Amino acid sequence: MPFSVVTWNVNGIRAREAALHQWLQKSLPDVLCLQEIKADKTKIPISFQNVDGYEIFWNDSTVRGGYSGTALFVKKSTLQSLKNPIFIIPPFDLENRLVGLQTDEFTLLGVYMPRGEKDDHYQVKLDFFKKIGQFLSLEMKNGREVMLCGDINVAHTPIDLHDSQKSDDAVGFRPPERAEIDAWLQLGLKDVFREMNPGQTGLYTWWPYWKGAREKNLGWRIDCLYASEKMAQNAKIGRIHTEEKSSDHAPMEIVFD
């Protein structure tokens, strides 16, 4: 059966309440990884306390209210088909940025990487990359396939952002950040969407708030799904839902066989 995984930075679940419900009812992914929910549990809209057909696991914005926060929406029927599924938050979580689903066969980790605009937070970002890589490497050594999906906040190669955005000094495209993606790939992870669309330009998931940036497609591909090789080989469809414009990020979906 097809198994669909979507990652979406909603940039505030309260601001995106109606749009998220509408998109979810239309698309019905097996797994939806959300980033930047920007709410602690007391402020998450009541309409998300019981979403028909889904189990929801929150890593809400408790560390800094109204900042960051992640969540996993998983179909109840999908959970029932998995072997010993449990929701996890790894112990090295930072600012409510990680949320995971672990089974006997695979681990899926949703992540919202720091942007790293400030110098002190930039080093935090690089360190966070390393910790995630160590975690995924251990999961693979323990015999699990792995998936990592979310807002990575790095455009890996020049093809992953518009020419107008390119600068080695631009946060999100600096060589040390891109090298951290290289390190993930050296572990055996695959950038699933890019491997399904090699060489294709103009495939972006986030656009600046500049006037006309989205209309002119002056964007970045920073919302990604990385997977271990065996799982990546089962990817059949990859798409960016550019028609969904309620957030500055578009949902990105991979459908596995």
Short mmCIF file of C-alpha atoms in Angstrom, two decimals, residues 5 17 34 42 52 55 58 63 71 104 125-126 128 136 141 154 169 184 200 210 217 219-220 223 228 231 239 251 253:
data_model
loop_
_atom_site.label_atom_id
_atom_site.label_comp_id
_atom_site.label_asym_id
_atom_site.label_seq_id
_atom_site.Cartn_x
_atom_site.Cartn_y
_atom_site.Cartn_z
CA VAL A 5 4.72 11.47 4.32
CA GLU A 17 -6.01 26.56 11.69
CA LEU A 34 4.56 20.00 11.22
CA THR A 42 -2.84 25.52 26.24
CA ASP A 52 -10.93 12.41 12.87
CA GLU A 55 -3.32 10.38 16.33
CA TRP A 58 2.95 17.34 20.07
CA VAL A 63 10.57 26.18 26.13
CA ALA A 71 4.04 17.84 15.79
CA ASP A 104 10.61 -2.14 15.06
CA LYS A 125 22.66 24.89 14.39
CA LEU A 126 25.85 23.17 13.25
CA PHE A 128 22.40 20.17 16.13
CA LEU A 136 20.24 8.46 12.83
CA LYS A 141 23.24 0.39 13.30
CA VAL A 154 19.68 24.86 4.43
CA ASP A 169 27.54 34.58 3.29
CA TRP A 184 24.26 13.10 6.43
CA GLN A 200 15.47 20.17 -12.28
CA TRP A 210 9.68 40.22 -0.52
CA ASN A 217 9.43 31.87 -7.75
CA GLY A 219 12.66 30.63 -3.54
CA TRP A 220 14.63 28.03 -1.64
CA ASP A 223 11.88 21.50 3.34
CA SER A 228 18.10 5.48 4.31
CA MET A 231 13.47 3.16 2.14
CA ARG A 239 5.61 16.68 -5.03
CA PRO A 251 3.89 21.28 1.99
CA GLU A 253 5.15 15.16 0.04
#
